[in-house]
PDB file of C-alpha atoms in Angstrom:
ATOM      1  CA  ASP A   8       0.000   0.000   0.000  1.00 75.00           C
ATOM      2  CA  LYS A   9       1.411   3.350  -1.050  1.00 83.00           C
ATOM      3  CA  PHE A  10       0.515   6.930  -0.201  1.00 80.00           C
ATOM      4  CA  ASP A  11      -0.733   8.742  -3.326  1.00 79.00           C
ATOM      5  CA  LEU A  12       0.877  12.197  -3.266  1.00 75.00           C
ATOM      6  CA  GLU A  13      -0.846  13.403  -6.409  1.00 74.00           C
ATOM      7  CA  ARG A  14      -4.315  12.781  -5.051  1.00 77.00           C
ATOM      8  CA  ARG A  15      -3.936  13.465  -1.314  1.00 76.00           C
ATOM      9  CA  GLY A  16      -1.245  16.127  -1.271  1.00 75.00           C
ATOM     10  CA  ILE A  17       1.791  16.311   0.944  1.00 79.00           C
ATOM     11  CA  ASN A  18       0.600  17.826   4.182  1.00 86.00           C
ATOM     12  CA  ALA A  19       0.792  16.486   7.705  1.00 88.00           C
ATOM     13  CA  GLU A  20      -2.952  16.017   8.175  1.00 88.00           C
ATOM     14  CA  ALA A  21      -3.302  13.821   5.061  1.00 87.00           C
ATOM     15  CA  ILE A  22      -0.330  11.647   6.047  1.00 88.00           C
ATOM     16  CA  SER A  23      -1.631  11.354   9.624  1.00 90.00           C
ATOM     17  CA  LYS A  24      -5.058  10.247   8.386  1.00 89.00           C
ATOM     18  CA  TRP A  25      -3.470   7.735   5.989  1.00 88.00           C
ATOM     19  CA  VAL A  26      -1.354   6.237   8.794  1.00 90.00           C
ATOM     20  CA  LYS A  27      -4.400   6.046  11.108  1.00 90.00           C
ATOM     21  CA  ASP A  28      -6.477   4.314   8.423  1.00 88.00           C
ATOM     22  CA  ARG A  29      -3.743   1.707   7.889  1.00 88.00           C
ATOM     23  CA  THR A  30      -2.407   1.079  11.409  1.00 91.00           C
ATOM     24  CA  ASP A  31      -4.993   2.435  13.885  1.00 87.00           C
ATOM     25  CA  ILE A  32      -2.245   4.614  15.376  1.00 90.00           C
ATOM     26  CA  GLY A  33      -3.321   8.230  15.730  1.00 89.00           C
ATOM     27  CA  ILE A  34      -0.680  10.855  15.081  1.00 90.00           C
ATOM     28  CA  GLU A  35      -1.541  14.259  16.467  1.00 91.00           C
ATOM     29  CA  VAL A  36      -0.490  17.129  14.215  1.00 90.00           C
ATOM     30  CA  ILE A  37       0.488  20.236  16.156  1.00 90.00           C
ATOM     31  CA  ARG A  38       1.092  23.354  14.126  1.00 85.00           C
ATOM     32  CA  PRO A  39       3.200  26.226  15.472  1.00 86.00           C
ATOM     33  CA  PRO A  40       1.293  29.459  16.052  1.00 87.00           C
ATOM     34  CA  ASN A  41       1.029  31.881  13.161  1.00 87.00           C
ATOM     35  CA  TYR A  42       2.376  35.273  14.179  1.00 91.00           C
ATOM     36  CA  THR A  43       1.772  36.978  10.842  1.00 91.00           C
ATOM     37  CA  ASN A  44      -1.332  38.893  11.934  1.00 90.00           C
ATOM     38  CA  ALA A  45       0.303  40.078  15.145  1.00 93.00           C
ATOM     39  CA  ILE A  46       3.389  41.256  13.253  1.00 95.00           C
ATOM     40  CA  LEU A  47       1.284  43.067  10.643  1.00 94.00           C
ATOM     41  CA  LEU A  48      -0.743  44.756  13.379  1.00 95.00           C
ATOM     42  CA  GLY A  49       2.484  45.839  15.079  1.00 96.00           C
ATOM     43  CA  VAL A  50       3.900  47.243  11.836  1.00 96.00           C
ATOM     44  CA  PHE A  51       0.643  49.101  11.177  1.00 94.00           C
ATOM     45  CA  LEU A  52       0.555  50.569  14.691  1.00 95.00           C
ATOM     46  CA  PHE A  53       4.237  51.520  14.391  1.00 95.00           C
ATOM     47  CA  ALA A  54       3.574  53.287  11.073  1.00 92.00           C
ATOM     48  CA  VAL A  55       0.548  55.151  12.436  1.00 87.00           C
ATOM     49  CA  SER A  56       2.342  56.194  15.614  1.00 88.00           C
ATOM     50  CA  GLY A  57       5.421  57.223  13.601  1.00 87.00           C
ATOM     51  CA  THR A  58       3.248  59.358  11.320  1.00 80.00           C
ATOM     52  CA  LEU A  59       1.557  60.996  14.302  1.00 79.00           C
ATOM     53  CA  LEU A  60       4.920  61.586  15.967  1.00 80.00           C
ATOM     54  CA  ILE A  61       6.410  63.182  12.853  1.00 80.00           C
ATOM     55  CA  LYS A  62       3.343  65.265  12.053  1.00 73.00           C
ATOM     56  CA  GLY A  63       2.830  66.301  15.655  1.00 69.00           C
ATOM     57  CA  ASN A  64      -0.403  68.161  16.214  1.00 70.00           C
ATOM     58  CA  SER A  65      -0.919  68.843  12.515  1.00 71.00           C
ATOM     59  CA  LEU A  66      -3.276  66.224  11.167  1.00 70.00           C
ATOM     60  CA  ASP A  67      -4.401  68.311   8.209  1.00 74.00           C
ATOM     61  CA  PHE A  68      -3.358  65.568   5.788  1.00 70.00           C
ATOM     62  CA  LEU A  69      -6.413  63.592   6.932  1.00 73.00           C
ATOM     63  CA  TYR A  70      -8.698  66.356   5.649  1.00 78.00           C
ATOM     64  CA  LYS A  71      -7.184  66.578   2.178  1.00 81.00           C
ATOM     65  CA  TRP A  72      -9.497  65.150  -0.451  1.00 83.00           C
ATOM     66  CA  LYS A  73      -6.666  64.226  -2.840  1.00 84.00           C
ATOM     67  CA  TYR A  74      -5.164  61.912  -0.215  1.00 83.00           C
ATOM     68  CA  TRP A  75      -8.458  60.043   0.162  1.00 86.00           C
ATOM     69  CA  ALA A  76      -9.095  60.070  -3.590  1.00 87.00           C
ATOM     70  CA  ILE A  77      -5.713  58.480  -4.336  1.00 87.00           C
ATOM     71  CA  THR A  78      -6.127  55.939  -1.527  1.00 88.00           C
ATOM     72  CA  SER A  79      -9.599  54.945  -2.723  1.00 91.00           C
ATOM     73  CA  MET A  80      -8.369  54.686  -6.332  1.00 90.00           C
ATOM     74  CA  PHE A  81      -5.578  52.279  -5.316  1.00 88.00           C
ATOM     75  CA  ILE A  82      -8.074  50.129  -3.386  1.00 89.00           C
ATOM     76  CA  MET A  83     -10.498  50.248  -6.300  1.00 90.00           C
ATOM     77  CA  PHE A  84      -7.856  49.203  -8.838  1.00 88.00           C
ATOM     78  CA  ALA A  85      -6.724  46.343  -6.607  1.00 85.00           C
ATOM     79  CA  MET A  86     -10.266  45.052  -6.153  1.00 86.00           C
ATOM     80  CA  THR A  87     -11.425  45.434  -9.766  1.00 87.00           C
ATOM     81  CA  SER A  88      -8.288  43.732 -11.053  1.00 87.00           C
ATOM     82  CA  GLY A  89      -9.200  40.534  -9.199  1.00 87.00           C
ATOM     83  CA  GLN A  90      -6.510  40.778  -6.555  1.00 84.00           C
ATOM     84  CA  MET A  91      -8.811  39.770  -3.687  1.00 84.00           C
ATOM     85  CA  TRP A  92     -10.141  36.770  -5.624  1.00 85.00           C
ATOM     86  CA  LEU A  93      -6.570  35.660  -6.272  1.00 88.00           C
ATOM     87  CA  HIS A  94      -5.633  36.144  -2.622  1.00 84.00           C
ATOM     88  CA  ILE A  95      -8.532  33.939  -1.536  1.00 87.00           C
ATOM     89  CA  ARG A  96      -7.888  31.264  -4.179  1.00 84.00           C
ATOM     90  CA  GLY A  97      -4.095  31.219  -3.786  1.00 86.00           C
ATOM     91  CA  ALA A  98      -3.392  31.515  -7.502  1.00 88.00           C
ATOM     92  CA  PRO A  99       0.174  31.277  -8.858  1.00 91.00           C
ATOM     93  CA  PHE A 100       2.088  34.388  -9.939  1.00 92.00           C
ATOM     94  CA  ALA A 101       2.707  33.177 -13.499  1.00 93.00           C
ATOM     95  CA  HIS A 102       3.087  29.956 -15.483  1.00 91.00           C
ATOM     96  CA  VAL A 103       6.309  28.644 -17.009  1.00 91.00           C
ATOM     97  CA  ASP A 104       5.838  26.172 -19.847  1.00 88.00           C
ATOM     98  CA  ARG A 105       8.022  23.117 -19.198  1.00 88.00           C
ATOM     99  CA  GLU A 106       8.640  22.382 -22.854  1.00 90.00           C
ATOM    100  CA  THR A 107       9.499  25.841 -24.160  1.00 91.00           C
ATOM    101  CA  GLY A 108      10.488  27.634 -20.954  1.00 89.00           C
ATOM    102  CA  ARG A 109       8.195  30.527 -21.916  1.00 92.00           C
ATOM    103  CA  THR A 110       6.571  32.450 -19.061  1.00 93.00           C
ATOM    104  CA  SER A 111       2.867  33.294 -19.363  1.00 91.00           C
ATOM    105  CA  PHE A 112       1.628  36.203 -17.311  1.00 93.00           C
ATOM    106  CA  ILE A 113      -1.952  36.031 -18.646  1.00 91.00           C
ATOM    107  CA  HIS A 114      -3.943  32.822 -18.389  1.00 89.00           C
ATOM    108  CA  GLY A 115      -5.572  31.740 -21.623  1.00 85.00           C
ATOM    109  CA  GLY A 116      -8.859  30.611 -20.101  1.00 83.00           C
ATOM    110  CA  SER A 117     -11.669  32.629 -18.622  1.00 82.00           C
ATOM    111  CA  ASN A 118     -11.943  30.577 -15.424  1.00 83.00           C
ATOM    112  CA  MET A 119      -8.413  31.233 -14.096  1.00 86.00           C
ATOM    113  CA  MET A 120      -6.167  34.213 -13.503  1.00 90.00           C
ATOM    114  CA  PHE A 121      -2.537  34.755 -12.496  1.00 93.00           C
ATOM    115  CA  VAL A 122      -1.346  37.290  -9.930  1.00 92.00           C
ATOM    116  CA  ALA A 123       0.798  39.010 -12.571  1.00 93.00           C
ATOM    117  CA  GLU A 124      -2.314  39.372 -14.712  1.00 93.00           C
ATOM    118  CA  SER A 125      -4.114  41.196 -11.916  1.00 92.00           C
ATOM    119  CA  TYR A 126      -1.152  43.581 -11.627  1.00 93.00           C
ATOM    120  CA  ILE A 127      -1.293  44.219 -15.372  1.00 94.00           C
ATOM    121  CA  ILE A 128      -5.054  44.847 -15.246  1.00 92.00           C
ATOM    122  CA  ALA A 129      -4.672  47.219 -12.272  1.00 92.00           C
ATOM    123  CA  VAL A 130      -1.981  49.245 -14.074  1.00 94.00           C
ATOM    124  CA  VAL A 131      -4.021  49.386 -17.293  1.00 95.00           C
ATOM    125  CA  ASN A 132      -7.104  50.526 -15.363  1.00 93.00           C
ATOM    126  CA  GLY A 133      -4.988  53.110 -13.560  1.00 93.00           C
ATOM    127  CA  VAL A 134      -3.626  54.537 -16.811  1.00 95.00           C
ATOM    128  CA  ILE A 135      -7.155  54.691 -18.256  1.00 95.00           C
ATOM    129  CA  ALA A 136      -8.287  56.603 -15.151  1.00 93.00           C
ATOM    130  CA  LEU A 137      -5.266  58.912 -15.499  1.00 92.00           C
ATOM    131  CA  GLY A 138      -6.273  59.608 -19.105  1.00 94.00           C
ATOM    132  CA  PHE A 139      -9.792  60.535 -18.029  1.00 93.00           C
ATOM    133  CA  ILE A 140      -8.424  62.777 -15.274  1.00 89.00           C
ATOM    134  CA  MET A 141      -6.138  64.497 -17.801  1.00 89.00           C
ATOM    135  CA  MET A 142      -9.098  65.108 -20.129  1.00 90.00           C
ATOM    136  CA  ALA A 143     -11.252  66.399 -17.264  1.00 88.00           C
ATOM    137  CA  ASP A 144      -8.574  68.762 -15.911  1.00 83.00           C
ATOM    138  CA  ALA A 145      -7.499  70.137 -19.309  1.00 79.00           C
ATOM    139  CA  PRO A 146     -10.427  72.560 -19.899  1.00 77.00           C
ATOM    140  CA  LYS A 147      -9.786  74.436 -16.632  1.00 76.00           C
ATOM    141  CA  ASP A 148      -7.503  76.880 -18.468  1.00 72.00           C
ATOM    142  CA  PRO A 149      -8.569  76.983 -22.147  1.00 70.00           C
ATOM    143  CA  THR A 150      -6.161  79.820 -22.980  1.00 75.00           C
ATOM    144  CA  ASN A 151      -3.150  77.694 -22.095  1.00 76.00           C
ATOM    145  CA  ILE A 152      -1.776  75.776 -25.092  1.00 78.00           C
ATOM    146  CA  ASN A 153      -0.579  72.969 -22.812  1.00 83.00           C
ATOM    147  CA  SER A 154      -4.154  72.178 -21.777  1.00 83.00           C
ATOM    148  CA  LYS A 155      -4.955  71.252 -25.379  1.00 83.00           C
ATOM    149  CA  TYR A 156      -1.993  68.870 -25.468  1.00 88.00           C
ATOM    150  CA  MET A 157      -2.970  67.498 -22.085  1.00 88.00           C
ATOM    151  CA  SER A 158      -6.457  66.777 -23.382  1.00 88.00           C
ATOM    152  CA  TYR A 159      -5.093  65.024 -26.490  1.00 91.00           C
ATOM    153  CA  GLY A 160      -2.604  63.091 -24.373  1.00 93.00           C
ATOM    154  CA  GLY A 161      -5.409  61.937 -22.060  1.00 94.00           C
ATOM    155  CA  LEU A 162      -7.494  60.850 -25.037  1.00 95.00           C
ATOM    156  CA  ALA A 163      -4.537  58.923 -26.468  1.00 96.00           C
ATOM    157  CA  LEU A 164      -3.964  57.184 -23.120  1.00 96.00           C
ATOM    158  CA  VAL A 165      -7.623  56.168 -22.880  1.00 96.00           C
ATOM    159  CA  VAL A 166      -7.789  54.837 -26.458  1.00 96.00           C
ATOM    160  CA  VAL A 167      -4.486  52.927 -26.364  1.00 97.00           C
ATOM    161  CA  PHE A 168      -4.889  51.395 -22.917  1.00 96.00           C
ATOM    162  CA  PHE A 169      -8.567  50.572 -23.412  1.00 95.00           C
ATOM    163  CA  SER A 170      -7.452  48.759 -26.584  1.00 95.00           C
ATOM    164  CA  ILE A 171      -4.929  46.827 -24.489  1.00 95.00           C
ATOM    165  CA  LEU A 172      -7.674  45.978 -21.998  1.00 93.00           C
ATOM    166  CA  LEU A 173      -9.890  44.720 -24.821  1.00 93.00           C
ATOM    167  CA  ALA A 174      -6.992  42.698 -26.249  1.00 93.00           C
ATOM    168  CA  ILE A 175      -6.458  41.002 -22.871  1.00 92.00           C
ATOM    169  CA  PHE A 176     -10.196  40.303 -22.696  1.00 91.00           C
ATOM    170  CA  ARG A 177     -10.085  38.789 -26.181  1.00 91.00           C
ATOM    171  CA  MET A 178      -7.166  36.556 -25.123  1.00 89.00           C
ATOM    172  CA  LYS A 179      -9.280  35.162 -22.304  1.00 89.00           C
ATOM    173  CA  HIS A 180     -12.544  34.927 -24.256  1.00 87.00           C
ATOM    174  CA  ARG A 181     -11.572  33.623 -27.682  1.00 84.00           C
ATOM    175  CA  GLY A 182     -14.923  34.253 -29.374  1.00 83.00           C
ATOM    176  CA  TYR A 183     -15.203  37.951 -28.460  1.00 84.00           C
ATOM    177  CA  PRO A 184     -15.529  39.769 -31.801  1.00 86.00           C
ATOM    178  CA  TYR A 185     -14.733  43.405 -30.929  1.00 85.00           C
ATOM    179  CA  SER A 186     -11.416  45.212 -30.748  1.00 83.00           C
ATOM    180  CA  LEU A 187     -10.259  48.804 -30.932  1.00 88.00           C
ATOM    181  CA  LEU A 188      -6.601  49.124 -32.008  1.00 91.00           C
ATOM    182  CA  PHE A 189      -4.994  45.798 -31.167  1.00 82.00           C
TER     183      PHE A 189
END
């Protein structure tokens, strides 16, 4: 009788259960405590207390809308890129083909995603948002020649990076018929 690693996996609980099923000897698995959450909480409290110590009594940065806008945009890009889904599922960062040695950062199917792919999607979404912000801020000073170029630059960013986003979508969904530039 052999232990099937492919089917059962190589963890202590599976081996303990297999031994108990074969020999009626129970092996208790004791895991060491996980201090990750306590360490992260300590680092967070250290960062907050360091910020308060450096800033002193001036907490005006908490009332600045740009600070909260940038923070919420980063959270939004992380969540819409699928980062939380990948964190829950424990997906791999990328895939290396054994035969060719080629690294794939974007999964070909629609039911799976790599961590690198979520980073790519977050950056593409961020650049698209930056393009829209550039187009929205350009008309504030219509007499300035640079505002016209800023508006055109924002439009170019939106068109090019939305085309990249559509191309990635087409890679994952092979039958999707629409594209913009790529």
